[in-house]
Short mmCIF file of C-alpha atoms and ligand atoms in Angstrom, two decimals:
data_model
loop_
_atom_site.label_atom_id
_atom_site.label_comp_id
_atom_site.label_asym_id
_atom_site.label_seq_id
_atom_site.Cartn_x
_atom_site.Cartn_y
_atom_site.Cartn_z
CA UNK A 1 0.00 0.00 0.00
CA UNK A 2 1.52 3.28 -0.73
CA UNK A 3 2.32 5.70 2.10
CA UNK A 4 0.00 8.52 1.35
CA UNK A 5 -2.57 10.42 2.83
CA UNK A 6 -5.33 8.45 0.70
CA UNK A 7 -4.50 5.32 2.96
CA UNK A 8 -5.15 7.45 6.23
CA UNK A 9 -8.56 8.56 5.05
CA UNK A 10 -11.30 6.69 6.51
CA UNK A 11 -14.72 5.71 5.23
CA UNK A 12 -16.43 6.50 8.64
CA UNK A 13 -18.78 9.24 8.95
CA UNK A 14 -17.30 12.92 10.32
CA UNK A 15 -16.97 13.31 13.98
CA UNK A 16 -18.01 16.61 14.99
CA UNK A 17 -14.98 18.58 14.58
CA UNK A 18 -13.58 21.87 16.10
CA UNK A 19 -12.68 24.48 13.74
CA UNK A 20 -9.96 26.50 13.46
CA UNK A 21 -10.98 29.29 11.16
CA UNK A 22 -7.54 30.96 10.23
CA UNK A 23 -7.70 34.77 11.10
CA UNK A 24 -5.81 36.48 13.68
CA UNK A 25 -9.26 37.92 14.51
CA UNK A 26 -10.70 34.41 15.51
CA UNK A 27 -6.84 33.34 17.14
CA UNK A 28 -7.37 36.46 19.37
CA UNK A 29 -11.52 35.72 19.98
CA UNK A 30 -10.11 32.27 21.32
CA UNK A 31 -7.64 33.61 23.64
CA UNK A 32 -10.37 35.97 25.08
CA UNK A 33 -12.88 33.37 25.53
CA UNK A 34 -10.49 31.05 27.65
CA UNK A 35 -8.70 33.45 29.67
CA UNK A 36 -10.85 33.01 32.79
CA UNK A 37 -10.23 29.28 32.55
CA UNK A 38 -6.66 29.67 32.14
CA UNK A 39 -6.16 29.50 36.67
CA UNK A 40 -8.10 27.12 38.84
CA UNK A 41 -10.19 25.70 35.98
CA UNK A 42 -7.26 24.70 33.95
CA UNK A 43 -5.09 23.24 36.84
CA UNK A 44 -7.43 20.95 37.90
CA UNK A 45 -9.03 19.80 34.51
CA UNK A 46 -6.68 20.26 31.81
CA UNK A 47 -6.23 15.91 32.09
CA UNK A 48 -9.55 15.50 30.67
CA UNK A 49 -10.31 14.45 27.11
CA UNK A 50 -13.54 15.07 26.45
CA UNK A 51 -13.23 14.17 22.40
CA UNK A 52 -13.67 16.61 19.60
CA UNK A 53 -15.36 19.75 20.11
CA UNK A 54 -15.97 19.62 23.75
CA UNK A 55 -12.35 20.43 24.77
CA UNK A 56 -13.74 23.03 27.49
CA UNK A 57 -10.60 22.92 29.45
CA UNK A 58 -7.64 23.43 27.65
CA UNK A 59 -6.98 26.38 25.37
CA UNK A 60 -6.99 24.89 21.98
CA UNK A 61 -4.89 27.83 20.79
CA UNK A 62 -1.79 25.53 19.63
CA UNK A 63 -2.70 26.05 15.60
CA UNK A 64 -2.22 29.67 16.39
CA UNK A 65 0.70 29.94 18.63
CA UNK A 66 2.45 27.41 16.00
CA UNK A 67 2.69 29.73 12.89
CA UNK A 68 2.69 33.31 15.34
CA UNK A 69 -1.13 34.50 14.06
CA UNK A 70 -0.38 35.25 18.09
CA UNK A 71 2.41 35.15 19.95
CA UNK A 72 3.60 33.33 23.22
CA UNK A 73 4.01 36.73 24.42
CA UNK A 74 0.65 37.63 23.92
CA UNK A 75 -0.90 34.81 25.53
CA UNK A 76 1.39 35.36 28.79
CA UNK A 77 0.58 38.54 28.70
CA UNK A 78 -3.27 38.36 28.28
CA UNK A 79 -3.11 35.73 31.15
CA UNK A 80 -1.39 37.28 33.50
CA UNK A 81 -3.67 40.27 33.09
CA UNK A 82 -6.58 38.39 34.81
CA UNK A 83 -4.45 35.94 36.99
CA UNK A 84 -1.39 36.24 39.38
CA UNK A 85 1.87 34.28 37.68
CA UNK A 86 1.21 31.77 41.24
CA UNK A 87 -2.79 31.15 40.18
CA UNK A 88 -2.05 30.87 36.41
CA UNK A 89 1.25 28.72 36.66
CA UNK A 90 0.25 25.46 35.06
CA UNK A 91 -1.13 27.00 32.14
CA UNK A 92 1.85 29.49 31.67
CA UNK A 93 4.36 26.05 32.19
CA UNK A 94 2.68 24.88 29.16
CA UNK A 95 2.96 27.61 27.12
CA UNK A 96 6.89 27.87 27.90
CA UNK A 97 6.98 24.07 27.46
CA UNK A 98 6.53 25.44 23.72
CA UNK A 99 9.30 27.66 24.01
CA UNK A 100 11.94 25.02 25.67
CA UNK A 101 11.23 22.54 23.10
CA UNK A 102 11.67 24.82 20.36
CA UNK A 103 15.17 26.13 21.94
CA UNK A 104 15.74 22.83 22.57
CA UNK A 105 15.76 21.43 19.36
CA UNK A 106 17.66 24.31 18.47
CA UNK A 107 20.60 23.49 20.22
CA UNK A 108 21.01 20.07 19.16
CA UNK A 109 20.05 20.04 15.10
CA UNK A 110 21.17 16.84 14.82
CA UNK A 111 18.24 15.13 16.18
CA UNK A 112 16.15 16.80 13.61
CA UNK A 113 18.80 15.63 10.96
CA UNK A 114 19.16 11.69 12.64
CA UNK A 115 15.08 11.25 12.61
CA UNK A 116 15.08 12.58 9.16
CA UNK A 117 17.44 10.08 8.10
CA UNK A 118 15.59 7.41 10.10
CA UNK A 119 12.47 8.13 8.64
CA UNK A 120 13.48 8.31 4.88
CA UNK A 121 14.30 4.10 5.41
CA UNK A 122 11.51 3.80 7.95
CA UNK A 123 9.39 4.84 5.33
CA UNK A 124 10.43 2.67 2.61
CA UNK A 125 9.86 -0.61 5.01
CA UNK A 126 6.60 0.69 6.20
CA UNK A 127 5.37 0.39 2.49
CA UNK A 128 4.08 -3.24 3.36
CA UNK A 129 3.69 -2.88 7.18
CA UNK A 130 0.46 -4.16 8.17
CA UNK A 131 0.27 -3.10 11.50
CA UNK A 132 1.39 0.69 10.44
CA UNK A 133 -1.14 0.72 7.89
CA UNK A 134 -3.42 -0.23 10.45
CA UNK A 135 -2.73 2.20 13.14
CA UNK A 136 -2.81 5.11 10.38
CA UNK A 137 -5.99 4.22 8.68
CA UNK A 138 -7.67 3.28 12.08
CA UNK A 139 -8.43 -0.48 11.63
CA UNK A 140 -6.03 -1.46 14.78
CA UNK A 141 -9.17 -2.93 16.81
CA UNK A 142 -7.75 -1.03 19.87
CA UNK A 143 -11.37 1.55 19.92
CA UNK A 144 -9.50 4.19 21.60
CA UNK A 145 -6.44 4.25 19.18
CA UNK A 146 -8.37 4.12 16.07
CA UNK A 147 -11.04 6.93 17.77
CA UNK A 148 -7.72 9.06 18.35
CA UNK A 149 -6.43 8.24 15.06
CA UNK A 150 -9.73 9.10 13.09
CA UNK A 151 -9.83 12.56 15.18
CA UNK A 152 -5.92 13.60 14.02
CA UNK A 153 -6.94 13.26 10.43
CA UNK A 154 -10.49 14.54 10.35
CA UNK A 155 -9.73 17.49 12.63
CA UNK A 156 -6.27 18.09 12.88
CA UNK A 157 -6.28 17.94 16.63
CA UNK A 158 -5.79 15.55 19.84
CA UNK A 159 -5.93 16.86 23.30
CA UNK A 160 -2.07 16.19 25.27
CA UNK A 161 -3.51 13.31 26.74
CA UNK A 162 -4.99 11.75 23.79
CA UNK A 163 -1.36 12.37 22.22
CA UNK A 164 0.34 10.65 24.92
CA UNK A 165 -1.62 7.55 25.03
CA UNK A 166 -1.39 7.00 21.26
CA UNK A 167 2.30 7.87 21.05
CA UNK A 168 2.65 5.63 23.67
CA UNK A 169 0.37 2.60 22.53
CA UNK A 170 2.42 3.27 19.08
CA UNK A 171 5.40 2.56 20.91
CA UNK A 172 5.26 0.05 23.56
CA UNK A 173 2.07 -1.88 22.27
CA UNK A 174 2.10 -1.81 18.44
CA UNK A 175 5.74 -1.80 18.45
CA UNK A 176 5.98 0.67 15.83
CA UNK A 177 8.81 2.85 15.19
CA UNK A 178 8.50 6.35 17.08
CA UNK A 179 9.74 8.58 13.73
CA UNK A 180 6.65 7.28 11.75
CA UNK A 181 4.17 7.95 14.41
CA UNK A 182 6.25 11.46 14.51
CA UNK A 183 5.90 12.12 10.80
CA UNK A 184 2.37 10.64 10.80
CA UNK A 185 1.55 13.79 13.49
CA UNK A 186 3.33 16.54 11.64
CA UNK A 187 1.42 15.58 8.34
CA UNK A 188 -1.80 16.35 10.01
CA UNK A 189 -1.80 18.01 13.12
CA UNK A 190 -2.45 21.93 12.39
CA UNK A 191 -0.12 22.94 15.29
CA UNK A 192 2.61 20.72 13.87
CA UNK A 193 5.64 21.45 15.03
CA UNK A 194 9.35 19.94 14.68
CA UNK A 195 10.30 20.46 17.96
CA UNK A 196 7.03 19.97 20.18
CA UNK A 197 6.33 17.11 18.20
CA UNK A 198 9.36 15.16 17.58
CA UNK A 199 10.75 15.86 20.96
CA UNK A 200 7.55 14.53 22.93
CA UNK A 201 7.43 11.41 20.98
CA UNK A 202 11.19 11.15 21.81
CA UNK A 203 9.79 11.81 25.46
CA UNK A 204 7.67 8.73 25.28
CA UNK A 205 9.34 6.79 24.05
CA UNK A 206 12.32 7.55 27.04
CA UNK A 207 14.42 9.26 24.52
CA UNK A 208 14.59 12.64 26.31
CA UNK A 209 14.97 12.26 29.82
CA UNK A 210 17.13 9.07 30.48
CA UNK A 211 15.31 6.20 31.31
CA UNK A 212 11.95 7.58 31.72
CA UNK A 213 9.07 6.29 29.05
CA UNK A 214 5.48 6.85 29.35
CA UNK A 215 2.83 3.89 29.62
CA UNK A 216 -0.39 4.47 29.23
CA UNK A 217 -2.81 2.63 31.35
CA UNK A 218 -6.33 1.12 30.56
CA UNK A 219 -7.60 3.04 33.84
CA UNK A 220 -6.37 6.49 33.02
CA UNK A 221 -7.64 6.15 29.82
CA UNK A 222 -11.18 5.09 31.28
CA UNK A 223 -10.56 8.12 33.78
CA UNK A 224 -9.66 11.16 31.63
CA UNK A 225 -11.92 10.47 28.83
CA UNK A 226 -14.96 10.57 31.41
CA UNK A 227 -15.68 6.72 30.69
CA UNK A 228 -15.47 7.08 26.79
CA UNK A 229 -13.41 4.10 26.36
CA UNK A 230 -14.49 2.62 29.41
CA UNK A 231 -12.52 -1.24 29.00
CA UNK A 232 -9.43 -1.08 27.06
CA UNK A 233 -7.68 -4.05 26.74
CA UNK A 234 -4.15 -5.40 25.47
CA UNK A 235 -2.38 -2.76 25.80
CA UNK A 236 1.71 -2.71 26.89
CA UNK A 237 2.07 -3.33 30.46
CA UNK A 238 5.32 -2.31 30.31
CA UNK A 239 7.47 0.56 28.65
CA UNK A 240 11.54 -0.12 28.37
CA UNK A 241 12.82 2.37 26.76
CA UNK A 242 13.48 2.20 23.25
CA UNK A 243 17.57 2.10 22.31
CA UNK A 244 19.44 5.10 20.87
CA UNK A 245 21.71 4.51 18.43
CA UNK A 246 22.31 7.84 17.43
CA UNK A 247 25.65 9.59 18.87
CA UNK A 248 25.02 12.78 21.54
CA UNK A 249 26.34 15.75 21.19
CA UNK A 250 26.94 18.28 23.19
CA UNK A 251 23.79 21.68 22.70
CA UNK A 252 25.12 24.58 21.05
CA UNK A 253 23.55 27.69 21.28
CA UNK A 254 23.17 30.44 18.42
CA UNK A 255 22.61 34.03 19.64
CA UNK A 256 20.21 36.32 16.79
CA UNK A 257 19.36 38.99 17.31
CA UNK A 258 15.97 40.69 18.24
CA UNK A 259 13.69 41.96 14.88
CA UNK A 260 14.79 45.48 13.49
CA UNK A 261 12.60 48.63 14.41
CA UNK A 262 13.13 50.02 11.22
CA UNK A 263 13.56 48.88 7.67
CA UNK A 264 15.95 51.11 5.30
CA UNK A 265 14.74 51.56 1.08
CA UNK A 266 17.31 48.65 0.70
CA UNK A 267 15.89 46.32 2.80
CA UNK A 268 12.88 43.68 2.42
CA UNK A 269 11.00 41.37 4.74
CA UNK A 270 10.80 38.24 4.13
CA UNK A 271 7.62 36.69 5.96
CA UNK A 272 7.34 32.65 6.00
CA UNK A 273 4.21 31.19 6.82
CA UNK A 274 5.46 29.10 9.80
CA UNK A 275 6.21 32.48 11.28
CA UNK A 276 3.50 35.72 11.31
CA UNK A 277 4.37 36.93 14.40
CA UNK A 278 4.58 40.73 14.74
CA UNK A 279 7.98 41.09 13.79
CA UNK A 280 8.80 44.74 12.67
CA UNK A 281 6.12 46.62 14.42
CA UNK A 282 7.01 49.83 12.54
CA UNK A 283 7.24 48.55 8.97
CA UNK A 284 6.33 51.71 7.05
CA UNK A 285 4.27 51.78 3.85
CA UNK A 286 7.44 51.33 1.52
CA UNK A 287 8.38 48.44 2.62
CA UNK A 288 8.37 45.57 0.55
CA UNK A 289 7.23 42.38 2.12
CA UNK A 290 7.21 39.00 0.32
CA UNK A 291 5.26 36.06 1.62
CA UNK A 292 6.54 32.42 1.21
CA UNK A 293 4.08 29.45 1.35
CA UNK A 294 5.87 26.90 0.32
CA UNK A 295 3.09 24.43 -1.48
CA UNK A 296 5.77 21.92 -3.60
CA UNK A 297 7.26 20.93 -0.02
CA UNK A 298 4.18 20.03 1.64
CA UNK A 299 2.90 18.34 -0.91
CA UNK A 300 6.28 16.41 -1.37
CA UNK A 301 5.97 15.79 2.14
CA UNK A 302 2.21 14.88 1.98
CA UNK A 303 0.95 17.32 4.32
CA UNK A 304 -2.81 17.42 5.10
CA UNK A 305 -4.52 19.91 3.00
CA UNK A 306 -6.30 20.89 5.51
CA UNK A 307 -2.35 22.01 7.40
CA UNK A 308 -1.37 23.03 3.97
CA UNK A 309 -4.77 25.47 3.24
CA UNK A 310 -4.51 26.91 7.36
CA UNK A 311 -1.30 28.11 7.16
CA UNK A 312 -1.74 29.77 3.39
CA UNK A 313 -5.18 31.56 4.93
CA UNK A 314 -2.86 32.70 7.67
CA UNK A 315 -0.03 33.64 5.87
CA UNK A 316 -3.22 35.72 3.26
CA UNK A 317 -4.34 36.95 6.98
CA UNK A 318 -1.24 38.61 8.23
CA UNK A 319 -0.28 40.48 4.91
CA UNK A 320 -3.55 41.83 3.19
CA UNK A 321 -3.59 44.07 6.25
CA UNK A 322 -0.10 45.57 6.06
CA UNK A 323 -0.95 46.40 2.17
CA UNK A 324 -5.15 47.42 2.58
CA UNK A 325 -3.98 49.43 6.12
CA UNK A 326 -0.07 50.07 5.59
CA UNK A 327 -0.09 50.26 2.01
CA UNK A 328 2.96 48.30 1.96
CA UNK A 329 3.55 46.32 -1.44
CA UNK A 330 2.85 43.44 -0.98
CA UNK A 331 3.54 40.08 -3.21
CA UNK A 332 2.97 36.31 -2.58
CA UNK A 333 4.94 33.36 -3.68
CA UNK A 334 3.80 29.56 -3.31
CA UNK A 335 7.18 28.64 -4.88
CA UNK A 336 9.94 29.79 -2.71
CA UNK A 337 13.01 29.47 -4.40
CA UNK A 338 16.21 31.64 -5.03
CA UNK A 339 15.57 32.83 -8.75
CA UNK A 340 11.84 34.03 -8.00
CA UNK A 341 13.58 35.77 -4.20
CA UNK A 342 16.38 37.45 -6.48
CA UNK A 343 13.83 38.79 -8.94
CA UNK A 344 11.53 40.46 -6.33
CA UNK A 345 14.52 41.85 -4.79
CA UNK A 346 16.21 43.01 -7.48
CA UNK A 347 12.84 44.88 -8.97
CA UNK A 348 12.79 46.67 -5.53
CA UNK A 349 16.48 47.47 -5.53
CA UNK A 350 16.86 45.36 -2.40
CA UNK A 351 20.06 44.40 -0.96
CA UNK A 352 19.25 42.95 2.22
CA UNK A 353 16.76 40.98 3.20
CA UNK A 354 15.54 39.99 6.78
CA UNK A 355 13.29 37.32 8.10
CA UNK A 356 12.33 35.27 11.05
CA UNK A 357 15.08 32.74 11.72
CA UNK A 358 13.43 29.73 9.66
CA UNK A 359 13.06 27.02 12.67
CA UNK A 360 14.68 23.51 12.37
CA UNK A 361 12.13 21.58 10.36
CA UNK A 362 10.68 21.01 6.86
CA UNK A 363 11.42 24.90 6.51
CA UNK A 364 14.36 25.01 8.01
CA UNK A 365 15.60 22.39 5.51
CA UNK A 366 14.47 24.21 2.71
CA UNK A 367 15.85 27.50 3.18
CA UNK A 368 19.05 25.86 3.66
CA UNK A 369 18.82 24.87 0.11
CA UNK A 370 17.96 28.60 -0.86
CA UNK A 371 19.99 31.16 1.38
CA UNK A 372 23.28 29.73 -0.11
CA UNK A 373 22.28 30.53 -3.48
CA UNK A 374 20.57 34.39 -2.86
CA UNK A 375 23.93 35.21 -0.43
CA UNK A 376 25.98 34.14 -3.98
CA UNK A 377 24.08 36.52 -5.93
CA UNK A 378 24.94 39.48 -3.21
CA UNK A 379 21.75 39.37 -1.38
CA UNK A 380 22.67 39.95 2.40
CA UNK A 381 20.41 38.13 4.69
CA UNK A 382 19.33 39.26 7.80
CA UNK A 383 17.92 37.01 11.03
CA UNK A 384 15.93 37.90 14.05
CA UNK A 385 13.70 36.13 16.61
CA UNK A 386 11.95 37.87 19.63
CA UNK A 387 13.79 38.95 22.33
CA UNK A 388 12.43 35.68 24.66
CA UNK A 389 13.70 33.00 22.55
CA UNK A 390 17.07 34.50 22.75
CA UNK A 391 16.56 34.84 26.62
CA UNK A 392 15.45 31.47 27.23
CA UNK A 393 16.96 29.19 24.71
CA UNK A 394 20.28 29.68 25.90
CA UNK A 395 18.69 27.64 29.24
CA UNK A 396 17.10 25.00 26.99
CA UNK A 397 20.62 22.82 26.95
CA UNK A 398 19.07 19.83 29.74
CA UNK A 399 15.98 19.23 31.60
CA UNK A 400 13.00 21.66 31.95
CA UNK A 401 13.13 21.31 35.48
CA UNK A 402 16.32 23.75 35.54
CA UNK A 403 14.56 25.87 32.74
CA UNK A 404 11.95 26.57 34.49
CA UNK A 405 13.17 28.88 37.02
CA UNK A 406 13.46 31.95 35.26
CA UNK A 407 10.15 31.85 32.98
CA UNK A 408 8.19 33.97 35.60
CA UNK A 409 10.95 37.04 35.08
CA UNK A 410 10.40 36.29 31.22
CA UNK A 411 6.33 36.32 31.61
CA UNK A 412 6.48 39.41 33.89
CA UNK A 413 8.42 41.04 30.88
CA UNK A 414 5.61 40.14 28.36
CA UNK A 415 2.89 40.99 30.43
CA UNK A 416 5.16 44.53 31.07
CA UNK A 417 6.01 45.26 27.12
CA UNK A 418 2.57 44.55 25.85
CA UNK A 419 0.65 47.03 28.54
CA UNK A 420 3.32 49.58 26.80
CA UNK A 421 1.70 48.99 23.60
CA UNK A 422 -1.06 50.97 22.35
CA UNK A 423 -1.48 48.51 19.74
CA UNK A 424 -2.46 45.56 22.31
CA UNK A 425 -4.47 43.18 20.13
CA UNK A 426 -4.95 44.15 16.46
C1 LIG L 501 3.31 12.92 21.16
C2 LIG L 501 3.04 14.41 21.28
C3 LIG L 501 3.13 15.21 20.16
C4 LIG L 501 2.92 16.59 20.26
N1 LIG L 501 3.02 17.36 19.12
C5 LIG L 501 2.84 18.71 19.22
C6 LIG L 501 2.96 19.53 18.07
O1 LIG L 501 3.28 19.07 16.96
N2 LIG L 501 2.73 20.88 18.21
C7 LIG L 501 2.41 21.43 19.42
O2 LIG L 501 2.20 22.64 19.49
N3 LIG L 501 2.31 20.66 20.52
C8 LIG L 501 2.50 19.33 20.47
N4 LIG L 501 2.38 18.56 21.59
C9 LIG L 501 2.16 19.24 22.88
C10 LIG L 501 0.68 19.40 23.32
O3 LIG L 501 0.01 18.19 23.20
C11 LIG L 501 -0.08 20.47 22.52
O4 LIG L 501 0.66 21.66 22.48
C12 LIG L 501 -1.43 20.79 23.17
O5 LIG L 501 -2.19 19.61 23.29
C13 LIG L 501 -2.18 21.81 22.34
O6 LIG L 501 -3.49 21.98 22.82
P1 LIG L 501 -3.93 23.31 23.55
O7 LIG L 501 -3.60 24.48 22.71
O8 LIG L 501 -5.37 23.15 23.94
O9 LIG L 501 -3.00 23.29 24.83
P2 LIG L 501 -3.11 23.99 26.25
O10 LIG L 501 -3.11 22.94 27.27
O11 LIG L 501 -4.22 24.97 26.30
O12 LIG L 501 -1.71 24.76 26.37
C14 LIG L 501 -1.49 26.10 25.91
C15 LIG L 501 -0.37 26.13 24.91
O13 LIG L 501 0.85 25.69 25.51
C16 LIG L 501 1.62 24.92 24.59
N5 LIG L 501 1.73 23.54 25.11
C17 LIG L 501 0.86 22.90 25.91
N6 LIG L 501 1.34 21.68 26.25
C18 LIG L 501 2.53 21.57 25.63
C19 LIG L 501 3.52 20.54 25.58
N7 LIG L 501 3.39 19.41 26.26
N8 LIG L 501 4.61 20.74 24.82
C20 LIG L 501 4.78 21.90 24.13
N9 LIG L 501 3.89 22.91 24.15
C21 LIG L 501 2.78 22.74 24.90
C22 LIG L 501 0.86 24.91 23.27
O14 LIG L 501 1.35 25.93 22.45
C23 LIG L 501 -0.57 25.20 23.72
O15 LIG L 501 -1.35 25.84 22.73
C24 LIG L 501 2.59 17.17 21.52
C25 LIG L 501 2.49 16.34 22.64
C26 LIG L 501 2.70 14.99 22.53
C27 LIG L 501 2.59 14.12 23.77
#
């Protein structure tokens, strides 16, 4: 059977499903409308997994936080405008949880580059793997698997727990390798991200933290989904932690520096569609901005088109305003490549460039593929990324334990920046 997204489809009727209309106007509706839950309420019943569009508990703001329609920064902030850092503190650990993985990952590209290796053979044997075709087209005969598995392709979301138990059940029960239940997640999950993604799977699968795996058990299942899968049977009783064979290496940290204020006549922005946040707050109407959505590499990579068609909308979402508001000019490409960069650039006498530090991932790939050739032609390129990644990401070398200490300064310096604003939510 091949590996494409035509074998994960599913004859079964549609659950209901949440939507996640893409518009920075419905990201910022969402916050507003959890904010009250994001103390007491969230502490105690964040666990519980409800099933598809009844997720009254957690934020479900992950598709928007993942490509920036808001920002980490925002969310801290808006929290911590209702709640005290002490009352809000689970929630706010989550979000940062976001922010170590991503620094995380960061510092040591090489797992990024060993799982993509991994998976490119992984993939090739999984062509005639029965029970891999099973788990990813739902026919396992473990209910609460396939029910999860139905819900990541139809919706493009799982609740944390839900992701545990299947990553873990994928692991320890089906025996499957971690990097396809990894890649199976990225394809379809709308909040898909290379770090938060491959790095939790790594955590399940006792990867991350030495020794440590995480079993899922037929009673916390019955308990968290309020009885939904009431008797699950044959699953792992037992979790050893799956063998490295991959080399460590010690984390090394990159400083870049914060976005620019200003952009000169000769300079351009560059704005991917993994990465809308708020960048260059005072972009001024001569600015040339060109968006990238790169549609060849998720299709290559069979993407969802329902991840592939959110993040263009998003992408469409963050720009028309700078041009219909800022009359900036404003251009589109769904081909991102060096000839069509160099030809925008050139037209708008542009000799450097700047843009969001591409993360390590799909995109990060990519542009390495790109930048090489636009810095031979004598374009200069310029990277930034908010001032809290560089604060925190040099801490995201070990455990989050030790990370953790300093994220309330960092959230007390959101919450402090944004009140300065007079710009607070559009
Ligand atoms: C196997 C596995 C794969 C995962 N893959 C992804 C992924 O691709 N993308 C992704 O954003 N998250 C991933 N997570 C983390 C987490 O499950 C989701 O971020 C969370 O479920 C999103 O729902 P929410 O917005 O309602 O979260 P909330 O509970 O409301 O949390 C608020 C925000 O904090 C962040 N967050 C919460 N929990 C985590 C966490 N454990 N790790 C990192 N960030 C967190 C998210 O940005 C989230 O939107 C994964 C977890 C597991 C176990």
């Amino acid at each position: 059977m091949p590996l494409t997204s035509n074998s994960e489809a599913n004859d079964l009727p549609p659950t209901a499903v949440p939507t996640f209309p893409p518009t920075r106007h419905d990201a910022l509706a969402q916050l507003d409308s959890f904010v009250s839950l994001a103390g007491d309420d969230y502490r105690s019943k964040r666990n519980y997994d409800f099933g598809p569009a009844k997720q009254r508990h957690v934020s479900q703001l992950s598709p928007y936080l993942r490509n920036g329609l808001i920002s980490e920064a925002e969310v801290v902030s808006a929290v911590l405008r209702t709640h005290t850092y002490k009352d809000a503190e689970k929630f706010l650990q989550e979000v940062f949880w976001r922010v170590y993985w991503k620094g995380y990952l960061e510092n040591r590209s090489y797992i990024w580059k060993d799982y993509r290796e991994d998976l490119a053979s992984l993939k090739i044997d999984a062509e005639n793997d029965t029970p891999f075709h099973k788990a990813v087209s739902a026919t396992t005969g473990i209910e609460c698997l396939d029910t999860w598995s139905r819900e990541l392709v139809e919706t493009g979301y799982l609740h944390n727990h839900a992701r545990m138990w299947f990553a873990s059940i994928w692991v320890f029960t089906l025996r499957l390798p971690w990097q396809l239940g990894a890649d199976f997640f990225l394809r379809h999950l709308l909040d898909g991200d290379p770090a938060s993604n491959t790095l939790s799977w790594r955590w399940v699968a006792g990867l991350h933290t030495k020794g440590k795996t995480y079993l899922a058990r037929p009673s916390n299942i019955a308990r968290y989904t309020a009885d939904r899968f009431e008797t699950v049977s044959g699953l792992a009783t037992q979790a050893s932690p799956i063998d490295d064979s991959h080399p460590h290496h010690p984390a090394k940290y990159n400083e870049i520096p914060p976005p620019p204020s200003q952009l000169s006549q000769t300079e351009g922005l560059l704005v991917l569609d993994e990465d809308l946040r708020k960048h260059t707050p005072s972009l001024d109407s001569t600015s040339p901005v060109l968006g990238l959505y790169p549609e060849r590499l998720y299709k290559d990579e069979d993407f969802s088109p329902k991840v592939a068609r959110f993040r263009q909308a998003c992408l469409r979402d963050t720009l028309d305003p700078l041009q219909s508001e800022h009359g900036c000019p404003i251009e589109h490409t769904t081909n991102p490549n060096a000839d069509r960069i160099h030809e925008w650039a050139t037209r708008h006498n542009l000799t450097t460039l700047y843009l969001a530090n591409p993360q390590i991932g799909p995109w990060g790939d990519l542009w390495g593929t790109i930048s090489p050739q636009l810095e031979e032609r004598g374009i200069a390129l310029s990277y930034f990324r908010p001032w809290w990644e560089n604060e925190l990401f040099a801490k995201a070398t070990s455990g989050f334990f030790k990370f953790k200490k300093d994220i309330d300064q960092v959230a007390d310096r959101m919450r402090t920046d944004d009140n300065s604003r007079d710009d607070g939510s559009s």
